[in-house]
Amino acid sequence: MLRYAAAYLRRLCLASPFAAMALVCLCAGIAGCRRHAPRAPYPDPARYEIRGLDVSAHNGEIDFDKVRAEGYEFVYIKASEGGTFRDKRFIENVINARKAGLKVGAYHFFRFDTPGYMQGLNFAGAMEGRGLDLPAVIDLEEWTNPNSQTNSLVMSRLSEMMDHLESRGHRVMLYTNKNGYTRFLRDSPRTSMLWICALGEEPEGVDWTFWQATHSGRVEGTDHPVDINAFAGGRKEWEEFLRAE
């Protein structure tokens, strides 16, 4: 292959030295991109011993035994969204993940345009009787949400939902990305545990419990790219975190 490429370049150089030079630069650039392309930013297991996934129906059927065999210890599973929607694979995923020995939690995608009490009812109803191991997570982000609601209205609805869940005995954790944190949580007087999305870089300047490091993880037992997360502490802190639930 290289012999044919060299011959082609010699012919191109005789016909048009400028075209040959452009082609050489292009090839060098492509090679350089490949050589320096960053790897998927998985949390380093040497630094973050406790790692896990978050999944929904969009991830298809999952072999959680293989996921556990890969060394992952927990999974967050989408339960609900807004006031009425429930993920069609939630119950199946919870049952299979628990059978595989994973610690299991549920999350709800928060809708800016839906009253918080209704969302709390929906999420709590989905989780009822599931015996989950991890705090209930509210996914707070701008993606797919309308921008017509003011920050104060969004936060009022969020507080209403949190109040309802806490009244039902759930510990509540908030998930968001850096934009959501800056817009809604950074200056909020109400505090909670935080699960932060920071793709390709460790979160800085925030006190986080879970870190979502990539949306493109490749894990045995899954046929699609998957989100991979790390817990902030080590084994001792993890055991304490589980006992606190």
Short mmCIF file of C-alpha atoms in Angstrom, two decimals:
data_model
loop_
_atom_site.label_atom_id
_atom_site.label_comp_id
_atom_site.label_asym_id
_atom_site.label_seq_id
_atom_site.Cartn_x
_atom_site.Cartn_y
_atom_site.Cartn_z
CA MET A 1 0.00 0.00 0.00
CA LEU A 2 2.78 2.45 0.90
CA ARG A 3 4.64 1.65 -2.39
CA TYR A 4 1.56 2.55 -4.44
CA ALA A 5 0.99 5.70 -2.41
CA ALA A 6 4.60 6.82 -2.95
CA ALA A 7 4.32 6.24 -6.71
CA TYR A 8 1.10 8.25 -6.82
CA LEU A 9 2.74 11.12 -4.98
CA ARG A 10 5.67 11.17 -7.43
CA ARG A 11 3.27 11.40 -10.37
CA LEU A 12 1.24 14.09 -8.62
CA CYS A 13 4.37 16.08 -7.82
CA LEU A 14 5.44 16.09 -11.49
CA ALA A 15 1.97 17.23 -12.55
CA SER A 16 1.39 19.79 -9.79
CA PRO A 17 3.88 20.38 -6.98
CA PHE A 18 1.36 22.52 -5.09
CA ALA A 19 -1.32 19.79 -5.13
CA ALA A 20 1.22 17.24 -3.92
CA MET A 21 2.26 19.50 -1.06
CA ALA A 22 -1.38 20.00 -0.01
CA LEU A 23 -2.01 16.26 -0.04
CA VAL A 24 1.07 15.56 2.08
CA CYS A 25 -0.02 18.18 4.63
CA LEU A 26 -3.52 16.72 4.74
CA CYS A 27 -2.24 13.19 5.31
CA ALA A 28 0.11 14.40 8.02
CA GLY A 29 -2.73 16.22 9.72
CA ILE A 30 -4.98 13.17 9.67
CA ALA A 31 -2.20 11.00 11.04
CA GLY A 32 -1.54 13.54 13.77
CA CYS A 33 -5.22 13.63 14.77
CA ARG A 34 -5.27 9.86 15.04
CA ARG A 35 -2.05 9.77 17.01
CA HIS A 36 -3.17 12.41 19.50
CA ALA A 37 -6.90 11.64 19.61
CA PRO A 38 -7.95 11.44 23.28
CA ARG A 39 -9.11 8.15 24.68
CA ALA A 40 -12.60 7.89 26.12
CA PRO A 41 -12.32 9.61 29.52
CA TYR A 42 -13.20 6.71 31.76
CA PRO A 43 -12.68 7.35 35.47
CA ASP A 44 -9.28 5.91 36.36
CA PRO A 45 -9.96 2.78 38.44
CA ALA A 46 -6.65 3.30 40.24
CA ARG A 47 -8.04 6.58 41.61
CA TYR A 48 -11.74 5.78 41.69
CA GLU A 49 -12.32 2.27 42.96
CA ILE A 50 -16.11 2.48 42.98
CA ARG A 51 -17.48 2.92 39.48
CA GLY A 52 -20.86 2.36 37.88
CA LEU A 53 -23.23 3.04 35.00
CA ASP A 54 -26.45 4.91 34.41
CA VAL A 55 -28.91 3.50 31.89
CA SER A 56 -32.39 3.81 30.46
CA ALA A 57 -34.52 2.02 27.89
CA HIS A 58 -32.38 3.69 25.20
CA ASN A 59 -29.53 1.36 26.16
CA GLY A 60 -31.53 -1.69 25.12
CA GLU A 61 -31.22 -5.06 26.80
CA ILE A 62 -28.30 -5.25 29.25
CA ASP A 63 -26.49 -8.28 30.62
CA PHE A 64 -25.84 -7.02 34.14
CA ASP A 65 -23.88 -10.14 35.08
CA LYS A 66 -21.28 -9.13 32.50
CA VAL A 67 -21.37 -5.54 33.72
CA ARG A 68 -20.66 -6.73 37.27
CA ALA A 69 -17.89 -9.01 36.02
CA GLU A 70 -16.24 -5.94 34.45
CA GLY A 71 -15.82 -4.54 37.95
CA TYR A 72 -18.70 -2.04 38.05
CA GLU A 73 -20.49 -1.91 41.38
CA PHE A 74 -23.57 0.28 40.94
CA VAL A 75 -26.10 1.34 38.35
CA TYR A 76 -28.55 4.21 38.20
CA ILE A 77 -31.65 3.34 36.17
CA LYS A 78 -34.13 5.77 34.66
CA ALA A 79 -37.51 5.39 36.33
CA SER A 80 -39.63 8.31 35.18
CA GLU A 81 -39.92 11.72 33.56
CA GLY A 82 -42.29 14.62 34.10
CA GLY A 83 -45.71 13.98 35.60
CA THR A 84 -46.72 10.71 33.90
CA PHE A 85 -43.94 9.05 31.87
CA ARG A 86 -42.26 5.89 33.16
CA ASP A 87 -39.34 4.13 31.51
CA LYS A 88 -40.49 0.86 29.95
CA ARG A 89 -37.39 -1.07 31.07
CA PHE A 90 -37.16 0.28 34.62
CA ILE A 91 -38.61 -2.70 36.48
CA GLU A 92 -36.80 -5.24 34.30
CA ASN A 93 -33.50 -3.39 34.70
CA VAL A 94 -33.87 -3.11 38.47
CA ILE A 95 -34.63 -6.82 38.87
CA ASN A 96 -31.75 -7.96 36.67
CA ALA A 97 -29.23 -5.52 38.13
CA ARG A 98 -30.02 -6.60 41.67
CA LYS A 99 -29.72 -10.26 40.70
CA ALA A 100 -26.26 -9.50 39.34
CA GLY A 101 -25.16 -8.04 42.67
CA LEU A 102 -25.09 -4.38 41.66
CA LYS A 103 -26.18 -1.61 44.00
CA VAL A 104 -29.17 0.03 42.34
CA GLY A 105 -30.59 3.54 42.29
CA ALA A 106 -33.28 5.31 40.26
CA TYR A 107 -33.37 8.68 38.53
CA HIS A 108 -36.11 10.95 37.22
CA PHE A 109 -35.74 13.40 34.33
CA PHE A 110 -37.09 16.72 35.60
CA ARG A 111 -39.38 18.72 33.33
CA PHE A 112 -39.28 22.48 33.74
CA ASP A 113 -42.89 22.84 32.56
CA THR A 114 -44.51 20.34 34.98
CA PRO A 115 -45.50 21.02 38.61
CA GLY A 116 -42.99 19.55 41.05
CA TYR A 117 -45.63 17.80 43.16
CA MET A 118 -46.85 15.83 40.13
CA GLN A 119 -43.28 14.82 39.28
CA GLY A 120 -42.67 13.75 42.87
CA LEU A 121 -45.77 11.58 42.81
CA ASN A 122 -44.71 9.96 39.56
CA PHE A 123 -41.14 9.25 40.69
CA ALA A 124 -42.09 8.02 44.15
CA GLY A 125 -44.73 5.76 42.65
CA ALA A 126 -42.23 4.24 40.23
CA MET A 127 -39.76 3.51 43.06
CA GLU A 128 -42.30 2.16 45.52
CA GLY A 129 -41.53 -1.36 46.71
CA ARG A 130 -38.31 -1.65 44.68
CA GLY A 131 -35.92 -1.79 47.65
CA LEU A 132 -33.35 0.51 46.07
CA ASP A 133 -29.88 0.96 47.54
CA LEU A 134 -28.97 4.51 46.47
CA PRO A 135 -30.48 8.00 46.86
CA ALA A 136 -33.27 9.06 44.54
CA VAL A 137 -31.82 11.28 41.81
CA ILE A 138 -33.51 14.19 40.05
CA ASP A 139 -31.91 14.87 36.67
CA LEU A 140 -31.89 18.67 36.28
CA GLU A 141 -30.65 19.89 32.91
CA GLU A 142 -31.60 22.20 30.07
CA TRP A 143 -31.35 19.53 27.35
CA THR A 144 -34.83 18.93 25.79
CA ASN A 145 -36.42 21.29 28.33
CA PRO A 146 -38.22 24.49 27.26
CA ASN A 147 -36.47 27.78 28.01
CA SER A 148 -39.66 29.76 28.65
CA GLN A 149 -39.64 29.07 32.41
CA THR A 150 -37.77 31.45 34.70
CA ASN A 151 -35.06 30.18 37.02
CA SER A 152 -37.20 31.01 40.05
CA LEU A 153 -40.12 28.94 38.69
CA VAL A 154 -37.87 25.98 37.88
CA MET A 155 -36.32 26.08 41.35
CA SER A 156 -39.73 26.39 42.99
CA ARG A 157 -40.92 23.28 41.18
CA LEU A 158 -37.70 21.46 41.99
CA SER A 159 -38.03 22.28 45.70
CA GLU A 160 -41.63 21.09 45.63
CA MET A 161 -40.56 17.77 44.15
CA MET A 162 -37.70 17.37 46.62
CA ASP A 163 -40.03 18.12 49.53
CA HIS A 164 -42.44 15.43 48.38
CA LEU A 165 -39.73 12.80 47.99
CA GLU A 166 -38.16 13.62 51.35
CA SER A 167 -41.59 13.43 53.01
CA ARG A 168 -41.79 9.87 51.66
CA GLY A 169 -38.45 8.99 53.30
CA HIS A 170 -36.16 9.27 50.25
CA ARG A 171 -32.70 10.77 50.34
CA VAL A 172 -32.46 13.07 47.32
CA MET A 173 -29.48 13.77 45.09
CA LEU A 174 -29.39 16.16 42.13
CA TYR A 175 -27.76 15.38 38.79
CA THR A 176 -26.74 18.15 36.44
CA ASN A 177 -24.00 19.30 34.09
CA LYS A 178 -21.78 22.36 34.42
CA ASN A 179 -24.31 24.66 32.73
CA GLY A 180 -27.12 23.45 34.96
CA TYR A 181 -24.96 23.80 38.05
CA THR A 182 -24.07 27.39 37.19
CA ARG A 183 -27.63 28.35 36.30
CA PHE A 184 -29.57 26.63 39.07
CA LEU A 185 -27.46 25.25 41.91
CA ARG A 186 -24.30 27.27 42.44
CA ASP A 187 -26.07 30.09 44.31
CA SER A 188 -29.04 28.12 45.58
CA PRO A 189 -29.63 28.27 49.35
CA ARG A 190 -30.92 24.71 49.26
CA THR A 191 -28.14 22.13 49.28
CA SER A 192 -28.15 18.44 48.42
CA MET A 193 -25.78 15.73 47.31
CA LEU A 194 -24.52 16.36 43.79
CA TRP A 195 -23.93 14.09 40.81
CA ILE A 196 -22.08 16.18 38.25
CA CYS A 197 -21.48 15.58 34.55
CA ALA A 198 -18.01 16.75 33.49
CA LEU A 199 -16.99 14.92 30.34
CA GLY A 200 -13.31 14.19 29.99
CA GLU A 201 -12.18 16.12 33.05
CA GLU A 202 -12.47 15.73 36.78
CA PRO A 203 -14.90 18.20 38.35
CA GLU A 204 -13.28 21.17 40.04
CA GLY A 205 -14.73 23.76 42.38
CA VAL A 206 -17.77 21.67 43.34
CA ASP A 207 -18.41 19.21 46.16
CA TRP A 208 -19.61 16.11 44.30
CA THR A 209 -20.69 12.61 45.32
CA PHE A 210 -20.81 11.05 41.85
CA TRP A 211 -19.01 12.11 38.70
CA GLN A 212 -20.31 11.22 35.24
CA ALA A 213 -17.14 11.11 33.17
CA THR A 214 -18.24 9.89 29.74
CA HIS A 215 -21.27 9.19 27.57
CA SER A 216 -19.32 6.86 25.28
CA GLY A 217 -18.12 4.04 27.53
CA ARG A 218 -17.78 0.54 26.15
CA VAL A 219 -18.75 -2.11 28.67
CA GLU A 220 -19.26 -5.85 28.28
CA GLY A 221 -22.95 -6.68 28.50
CA THR A 222 -24.08 -3.54 26.65
CA ASP A 223 -24.47 -3.14 22.90
CA HIS A 224 -24.48 0.66 22.92
CA PRO A 225 -22.18 3.36 24.32
CA VAL A 226 -23.00 3.90 27.97
CA ASP A 227 -22.46 6.53 30.67
CA ILE A 228 -19.73 5.66 33.18
CA ASN A 229 -19.56 7.22 36.64
CA ALA A 230 -17.30 7.29 39.67
CA PHE A 231 -18.02 7.62 43.38
CA ALA A 232 -16.00 10.32 45.13
CA GLY A 233 -14.70 8.21 48.01
CA GLY A 234 -12.97 4.91 48.55
CA ARG A 235 -14.22 1.58 49.87
CA LYS A 236 -14.74 2.79 53.44
CA GLU A 237 -16.69 5.87 52.31
CA TRP A 238 -18.78 3.74 49.96
CA GLU A 239 -19.83 1.39 52.73
CA GLU A 240 -20.76 4.36 54.92
CA PHE A 241 -22.70 5.90 52.05
CA LEU A 242 -24.71 2.72 51.57
CA ARG A 243 -25.46 2.37 55.28
CA ALA A 244 -26.77 5.93 55.41
CA GLU A 245 -29.55 5.17 52.89
#
